[in-house]
Amino acid sequence: MNPSPNLFLIGPSGAGKTSIGRSLAARLGLPFLDLDHEIEDLTGVNIPTIFDIEGEAGFRQREASLLDDLSRRRPVVLATGAGAILSADSRRHLVTRGFVLWLDATVEQQLERLSNDHQRPLLASADRHQRLIDMATHRTPLYLVTADLRLPGHSEPVDHAVSRALQALDATWTRASLHSPVP
């Protein structure tokens, strides 16, 4: 949605949604929310525990419900989880309630960035490389139809990625008034 007071970040695991999003929010003077962290705060347990108890379907229901709530806040920079775009309702909320920035990352970049991360339930696989390929094959078309702007990943410090993102946003995102209605 352009113009919009909200900036929503989507993209695969390891793309930098949280670290880049937090810095973007600070530079833009906006509050920052991370959907996964908000789920953990609300439930009092970490995401792997939710997956253990409720499975992926239960987690996705929680994620979609909270995304609906958080995407109504104005103004906000919201970093979503990598799979938030799997829900058609969530994609609609993102598209209609904010400007959507897709932080992209190649499978190789993801493998490098996530090499020490063993907390992600969907990456607990004997063949992490193939798992990331499979997820990218399924999710990339959904990122494509949801995003207003795609920022390809590079091997660079976060502050450089934030500068690139701000430059791209300055050229494409119109920050709207807070007085426009929320769909």
Short mmCIF file of C-alpha atoms in Angstrom, two decimals, residues 46-56 121:
data_model
loop_
_atom_site.label_atom_id
_atom_site.label_comp_id
_atom_site.label_asym_id
_atom_site.label_seq_id
_atom_site.Cartn_x
_atom_site.Cartn_y
_atom_site.Cartn_z
CA ASN A 46 9.69 -19.82 22.53
CA ILE A 47 8.64 -20.73 19.01
CA PRO A 48 10.20 -24.21 19.06
CA THR A 49 8.01 -25.01 22.10
CA ILE A 50 4.90 -23.80 20.26
CA PHE A 51 5.84 -26.06 17.33
CA ASP A 52 6.36 -28.99 19.73
CA ILE A 53 2.98 -28.52 21.40
CA GLU A 54 0.76 -27.21 18.59
CA GLY A 55 2.65 -28.14 15.44
CA GLU A 56 3.17 -25.81 12.51
CA PRO A 121 11.97 -25.81 13.87
#
